[in-house]
Structure formats: structure tokens, C-alpha cells
CSV table of C-alpha atoms and ligand atoms in Angstrom, one decimal:
chain,number,residue,atom,x,y,z
A,5,UNK,CA,8.3,-17.4,13.7
A,6,UNK,CA,6.4,-18.8,10.7
A,7,UNK,CA,9.1,-20.7,8.8
A,8,UNK,CA,7.8,-19.7,5.4
A,9,UNK,CA,7.6,-15.8,5.7
A,10,UNK,CA,8.9,-13.7,2.8
A,11,UNK,CA,12.5,-12.6,2.6
A,12,UNK,CA,13.5,-9.8,5.0
A,13,UNK,CA,15.9,-7.1,3.7
A,14,UNK,CA,17.2,-5.6,7.0
A,15,UNK,CA,18.8,-2.1,7.1
A,16,UNK,CA,20.7,-0.2,9.7
A,17,UNK,CA,18.9,3.1,8.8
A,18,UNK,CA,15.7,4.4,7.1
A,19,UNK,CA,18.0,6.0,4.5
A,20,UNK,CA,19.6,2.7,3.7
A,21,UNK,CA,16.1,1.1,3.5
A,22,UNK,CA,14.9,3.8,1.1
A,23,UNK,CA,17.9,3.5,-1.1
A,24,UNK,CA,17.4,-0.3,-1.4
A,25,UNK,CA,13.7,0.0,-2.1
A,26,UNK,CA,14.4,2.7,-4.7
A,27,UNK,CA,16.9,0.6,-6.5
A,28,UNK,CA,14.5,-2.4,-6.6
A,29,UNK,CA,11.6,-0.1,-7.6
A,30,UNK,CA,13.5,1.3,-10.6
A,31,UNK,CA,14.5,-2.2,-11.7
A,32,UNK,CA,10.9,-3.6,-11.3
A,33,UNK,CA,9.4,-0.6,-13.2
A,34,UNK,CA,11.8,-1.2,-16.1
A,35,UNK,CA,11.0,-4.9,-16.2
A,36,UNK,CA,7.3,-4.4,-15.8
A,37,UNK,CA,7.2,-1.9,-18.7
A,38,UNK,CA,9.3,-4.2,-20.9
A,39,UNK,CA,7.0,-7.1,-20.2
A,40,UNK,CA,3.6,-5.4,-20.2
A,41,UNK,CA,4.1,-1.9,-21.4
A,42,UNK,CA,2.9,-0.5,-18.1
A,43,UNK,CA,3.8,-0.3,-14.4
A,44,UNK,CA,0.7,-0.1,-12.1
A,45,UNK,CA,1.6,0.8,-8.5
A,46,UNK,CA,-0.7,0.8,-5.5
A,47,UNK,CA,0.7,3.4,-3.1
A,48,UNK,CA,0.6,3.3,0.7
A,49,UNK,CA,0.1,6.2,3.1
A,50,UNK,CA,2.3,6.8,6.1
A,51,UNK,CA,5.6,8.4,6.9
A,52,UNK,CA,7.9,5.5,5.9
A,53,UNK,CA,6.7,5.4,2.3
A,54,UNK,CA,6.7,9.2,2.1
A,55,UNK,CA,10.5,9.3,2.2
A,56,UNK,CA,10.6,6.8,-0.6
A,57,UNK,CA,8.2,8.9,-2.8
A,58,UNK,CA,10.5,11.9,-2.5
A,59,UNK,CA,13.4,9.8,-3.8
A,60,UNK,CA,11.3,8.3,-6.6
A,61,UNK,CA,10.4,11.9,-7.7
A,62,UNK,CA,14.0,12.5,-8.5
A,63,UNK,CA,14.6,9.3,-10.4
A,64,UNK,CA,14.9,8.7,-14.1
A,65,UNK,CA,11.7,6.7,-15.0
A,66,UNK,CA,9.6,6.0,-18.1
A,67,UNK,CA,6.9,8.2,-16.4
A,68,UNK,CA,4.4,7.9,-19.2
A,69,UNK,CA,4.1,4.2,-18.7
A,70,UNK,CA,3.5,4.4,-14.9
A,71,UNK,CA,0.0,4.5,-13.4
A,72,UNK,CA,-0.4,5.5,-9.7
A,73,UNK,CA,-3.1,4.1,-7.5
A,74,UNK,CA,-3.9,4.5,-3.8
A,75,UNK,CA,-4.2,1.3,-1.7
A,76,UNK,CA,-6.0,3.2,1.1
A,77,UNK,CA,-7.2,6.6,1.9
A,78,UNK,CA,-8.6,8.6,4.8
A,79,UNK,CA,-12.2,9.8,4.7
A,80,UNK,CA,-11.1,13.5,4.2
A,81,UNK,CA,-11.0,15.9,1.2
A,82,UNK,CA,-7.9,15.6,-1.0
A,83,UNK,CA,-6.4,18.9,0.3
A,84,UNK,CA,-6.8,17.8,4.0
A,85,UNK,CA,-3.6,17.3,6.0
A,86,UNK,CA,-4.5,13.7,6.6
A,87,UNK,CA,-5.1,12.9,3.0
A,88,UNK,CA,-2.9,10.2,1.5
A,89,UNK,CA,-3.5,11.7,-1.9
A,90,UNK,CA,-2.2,15.1,-0.7
A,91,UNK,CA,0.8,13.4,0.9
A,92,UNK,CA,1.7,11.7,-2.4
A,93,UNK,CA,0.9,14.8,-4.5
A,94,UNK,CA,3.4,16.8,-2.3
A,95,UNK,CA,6.1,14.1,-2.1
A,96,UNK,CA,5.9,12.7,-5.6
A,97,UNK,CA,3.3,14.0,-8.1
A,98,UNK,CA,4.1,17.7,-8.0
A,99,UNK,CA,7.9,17.3,-7.7
A,100,UNK,CA,8.0,14.8,-10.6
A,101,UNK,CA,5.5,16.7,-12.7
A,102,UNK,CA,3.2,13.6,-13.0
A,103,UNK,CA,0.1,14.3,-15.0
A,104,UNK,CA,-3.2,13.6,-13.2
A,105,UNK,CA,-4.1,11.4,-16.3
A,106,UNK,CA,-1.6,8.9,-14.9
A,107,UNK,CA,-3.1,9.0,-11.4
A,108,UNK,CA,-6.1,7.2,-9.9
A,109,UNK,CA,-6.9,8.8,-6.6
A,110,UNK,CA,-10.0,7.8,-4.6
A,111,UNK,CA,-12.9,10.3,-5.2
A,112,UNK,CA,-13.6,10.6,-1.5
A,113,UNK,CA,-17.2,11.4,-0.5
A,114,UNK,CA,-17.0,12.2,3.2
A,115,UNK,CA,-20.7,11.8,3.8
A,116,UNK,CA,-21.1,8.8,1.6
A,117,UNK,CA,-18.0,6.7,2.0
A,118,UNK,CA,-19.7,3.4,0.9
A,119,UNK,CA,-20.6,5.0,-2.5
A,120,UNK,CA,-17.1,6.4,-2.9
A,121,UNK,CA,-15.6,3.0,-2.2
A,122,UNK,CA,-18.0,1.3,-4.7
A,123,UNK,CA,-17.1,3.9,-7.3
A,124,UNK,CA,-13.3,3.2,-6.9
A,125,UNK,CA,-14.0,-0.5,-6.9
A,126,UNK,CA,-15.8,0.0,-10.2
A,127,UNK,CA,-13.0,2.2,-11.6
A,128,UNK,CA,-10.4,-0.5,-10.9
A,129,UNK,CA,-12.6,-3.1,-12.5
A,130,UNK,CA,-13.1,-0.9,-15.6
A,131,UNK,CA,-9.3,-0.3,-15.8
A,132,UNK,CA,-8.5,-4.0,-15.5
A,133,UNK,CA,-11.4,-5.2,-17.6
A,134,UNK,CA,-14.5,-7.3,-16.7
A,135,UNK,CA,-12.8,-10.6,-17.5
A,136,UNK,CA,-10.2,-10.1,-14.7
A,137,UNK,CA,-10.9,-11.7,-11.3
A,138,UNK,CA,-8.4,-9.6,-9.4
A,139,UNK,CA,-6.0,-6.6,-10.1
A,140,UNK,CA,-2.5,-7.8,-11.1
A,141,UNK,CA,-0.7,-4.8,-9.7
A,142,UNK,CA,2.9,-4.7,-10.8
A,143,UNK,CA,3.7,-3.5,-7.3
A,144,UNK,CA,1.8,-3.0,-4.1
A,145,UNK,CA,3.6,-0.8,-1.5
A,146,UNK,CA,2.5,-1.3,2.1
A,147,UNK,CA,3.4,0.1,5.5
A,148,UNK,CA,2.5,-1.5,8.8
A,149,UNK,CA,1.2,0.2,11.9
A,150,UNK,CA,2.3,-0.6,15.5
A,151,UNK,CA,-1.0,-2.4,15.8
A,152,UNK,CA,-0.1,-4.6,12.8
A,153,UNK,CA,-2.6,-2.9,10.5
A,154,UNK,CA,-1.7,-2.5,6.9
A,155,UNK,CA,-3.4,-0.3,4.3
A,156,UNK,CA,-6.5,0.5,6.2
A,157,UNK,CA,-7.1,-3.1,7.3
A,158,UNK,CA,-7.3,-2.5,11.1
A,159,UNK,CA,-7.7,-5.1,13.8
A,160,UNK,CA,-11.2,-6.3,14.3
A,161,UNK,CA,-12.7,-4.4,11.3
A,162,UNK,CA,-15.1,-5.7,8.7
A,163,UNK,CA,-12.8,-5.3,5.7
A,164,UNK,CA,-10.6,-8.1,7.1
A,165,UNK,CA,-13.1,-10.7,6.0
A,166,UNK,CA,-14.0,-9.2,2.6
A,167,UNK,CA,-13.5,-11.8,-0.1
A,168,UNK,CA,-15.4,-10.4,-3.1
A,169,UNK,CA,-15.0,-6.7,-3.4
A,170,UNK,CA,-11.6,-5.2,-4.3
A,171,UNK,CA,-12.0,-1.9,-2.5
A,172,UNK,CA,-14.3,-1.0,0.5
A,173,UNK,CA,-15.1,1.6,3.0
A,174,UNK,CA,-14.0,0.3,6.4
A,175,UNK,CA,-15.4,1.7,9.8
A,176,UNK,CA,-12.5,2.0,12.2
A,177,UNK,CA,-13.9,2.3,15.8
A,178,UNK,CA,-10.6,3.6,17.3
A,179,UNK,CA,-10.8,6.6,15.0
A,180,UNK,CA,-14.6,6.8,15.0
A,181,UNK,CA,-14.2,7.2,11.3
A,182,UNK,CA,-14.3,5.5,7.9
A,183,UNK,CA,-11.2,4.6,6.0
A,184,UNK,CA,-10.9,3.4,2.4
A,185,UNK,CA,-8.9,0.3,1.6
A,186,UNK,CA,-8.0,-2.4,-0.8
A,187,UNK,CA,-9.2,-5.8,0.5
A,188,UNK,CA,-6.9,-8.7,1.3
A,189,UNK,CA,-7.6,-10.5,-2.0
A,190,UNK,CA,-7.1,-7.3,-4.0
A,191,UNK,CA,-3.7,-6.8,-2.3
A,192,UNK,CA,-2.5,-10.4,-2.5
A,193,UNK,CA,-3.2,-10.4,-6.3
A,194,UNK,CA,-0.2,-8.1,-6.8
A,195,UNK,CA,2.8,-9.5,-8.7
A,196,UNK,CA,5.1,-7.8,-6.1
A,197,UNK,CA,4.0,-6.9,-2.6
A,198,UNK,CA,6.5,-5.0,-0.5
A,199,UNK,CA,6.2,-4.1,3.2
A,200,UNK,CA,8.2,-1.0,4.3
A,201,UNK,CA,8.6,-1.2,8.0
A,202,UNK,CA,10.9,1.2,10.0
A,203,UNK,CA,11.4,2.1,13.7
A,204,UNK,CA,11.5,0.4,17.1
A,205,UNK,CA,7.8,1.1,17.6
A,206,UNK,CA,7.1,-1.6,15.0
A,207,UNK,CA,9.2,-4.2,16.7
A,208,UNK,CA,6.4,-5.8,18.8
A,209,UNK,CA,3.8,-5.8,16.0
A,210,UNK,CA,6.3,-7.2,13.4
A,211,UNK,CA,7.4,-10.0,15.8
A,212,UNK,CA,3.7,-10.9,16.2
A,213,UNK,CA,3.0,-10.8,12.5
A,214,UNK,CA,6.0,-13.1,11.8
A,215,UNK,CA,5.4,-15.2,14.9
A,216,UNK,CA,3.7,-18.5,15.4
A,217,UNK,CA,0.4,-17.1,16.7
A,218,UNK,CA,-1.7,-16.9,13.5
A,219,UNK,CA,-4.5,-14.4,14.4
A,220,UNK,CA,-5.2,-12.1,11.4
A,221,UNK,CA,-8.1,-10.4,13.2
A,222,UNK,CA,-5.6,-9.1,15.7
A,223,UNK,CA,-2.6,-8.9,13.3
A,224,UNK,CA,-4.1,-7.9,9.9
A,225,UNK,CA,-0.8,-7.8,8.2
A,226,UNK,CA,-0.8,-11.6,8.5
A,227,UNK,CA,-3.6,-11.6,5.8
A,228,UNK,CA,-1.0,-10.4,3.3
A,229,UNK,CA,1.3,-12.6,1.4
A,230,UNK,CA,4.2,-10.2,0.6
A,231,UNK,CA,7.1,-10.9,-1.7
A,232,UNK,CA,9.5,-8.9,0.4
A,233,UNK,CA,9.9,-7.2,3.7
A,234,UNK,CA,12.1,-4.1,3.9
A,235,UNK,CA,12.8,-3.3,7.6
A,236,UNK,CA,15.1,-1.3,9.7
A,237,UNK,CA,17.1,-3.3,12.3
A,238,UNK,CA,15.4,-1.7,15.2
A,239,UNK,CA,12.0,-3.0,14.0
A,240,UNK,CA,13.3,-6.6,13.9
A,241,UNK,CA,13.1,-8.7,17.0
A,242,UNK,CA,16.2,-10.9,17.7
A,243,UNK,CA,16.5,-14.2,15.9
A,244,UNK,CA,14.0,-13.3,13.3
B,307,6PG,C1,-2.1,5.0,6.2
B,307,6PG,C2,-1.2,3.9,5.7
B,307,6PG,C3,-1.0,3.0,6.8
B,307,6PG,C4,0.5,3.1,7.1
B,307,6PG,C5,0.9,2.6,8.4
B,307,6PG,C6,2.4,2.8,8.7
B,307,6PG,O1,-3.0,5.5,5.5
B,307,6PG,O2,-1.7,5.5,7.3
B,307,6PG,O3,-1.6,3.3,4.5
B,307,6PG,O4,-1.3,1.6,6.6
B,307,6PG,O5,1.3,2.5,6.0
B,307,6PG,O6,0.1,3.2,9.4
B,307,6PG,O7,2.6,4.1,8.7
B,307,6PG,P1,4.1,4.7,9.0
B,307,6PG,O8,5.0,4.2,8.0
B,307,6PG,O9,3.9,6.2,9.1
B,307,6PG,O10,4.5,4.1,10.4
């Protein structure tokens, strides 16, 4: 186990994990808004974050000051069942009544993913301003797959090595499809970066990510420098 990995907040159940993340989310949002007048969040897809989004939708937040972004997306229309935008819209945006003016979804172009990714990259740079090197997200939420991918940074894919662009289209052979994703530098520039990892199916991949074998091509989550891991106990190998 790499001795310097980020703190791990371990929970006996997904519900306990969600409650912990929600409490810290609300505190971070208040502090970010106090400090900078805004709370810019990069959202993750997946089933683990979806539970959290449903809880956030019921919370008492300074909603006008929060801006919602997507850290990755599938190459499907926004009303498709696999769309991360649709998942967030159903779990959070609609229930909380969040105006689309607060939201920055990826404008997917199924037949021209490289163009769509370049347009999102340009939109992020416009929002942050030309003088900024990287986006200082107030919070980046991330899940992790059982193959140690995070966002849409999958093992052995081109996006793992991207050092200049903030956002790219990434061909994923195992799906024979493009995905859209923030790049490692544009994730690691976040002020807070939280992994939400639940379930015994993540045990092996999390052990690898935290282990002594440093191989980010195989374990892309190792490319990320998180500030916090939120995990369920069944996802954590012994003696971690
Ligand atoms: C996606 C996510 C992806 C997800 C992991 C974990 O678009 O699917 O961004 O990186 O976070 O696959 O997903 P679960 O939490 O559902 O296991």
C-alpha cells in the first residue's frame, strides 16, 4: 500500500457513506461560496454517485451559487438511458428544480465526438478565463470501476497520457465506443477531489490502486491525487 495515499473514510453501508459525503458536501459548498462566491462541481456518472445526487436534491443549499459540470459522459444523446446528463437530471436537476443556466452538460455530437470534446474544452476555458492554466474545481466527484477506471479514463486508453487539453474524446476499445472525459491534469487541479467507492466488486481494483504496484496504464485511478476516499467496508481489502 502506498504510504501516502489520501485519507480513507470507511463505512459499513452505502447509506452511511452517502450521509457522510452529503454532510461534507454541504459544508464544502458553504465554505466555497463564502470564499469565492461560487461552488463549481464536476459530477461523476455511475450508480454510487446517483444515490448521493438524490440526497443532495433534498438538501438546503445556496442553489444560485452552484454550477454543475460533468466530468465525463457517454457518446449518446442527452435523453439516452446511458447518458450521465440524463442520470443527473433525473436524480438531481429536476427534483431540485435547478435551472439549466446553472448547468454545463457536454453537447454530445455522436458522429463527431472529437469536435464535441473540443467545444467543451473551450467552454471550460471560457468560463475559467484565458489566464487560468487549469480549472480550480471546488469539488470533483469521482467513482471508480472494477477495472480501476475513473471518469472515462479507462486502462490503456489515449486520454491517460493527455497533458495539455482539459477535456477529450477517448476511444474505449472494450466498448467499441467513444467516451468523453476530463483529463488527469484537469481533474487533479480540483481543490477537493473525492472518490466514492462502494461494493465488494471494487475490492480488488481498489487494493491495486492503493497498492505498491504503480501502473496507471492498468490502474488509471492511480493518476488521480484525491483529497479523500469514501468507501464501504466491503470494498476495502484487509490492512488497508
Ligand atoms: C461513468 C462514470 C464512471 C463511474 C464508475 C463507477 O460514466 O460510468 O463516470 O467512472 O464512476 O464506472 O461506477 P459505479 O459507481 O456505478 O460502480
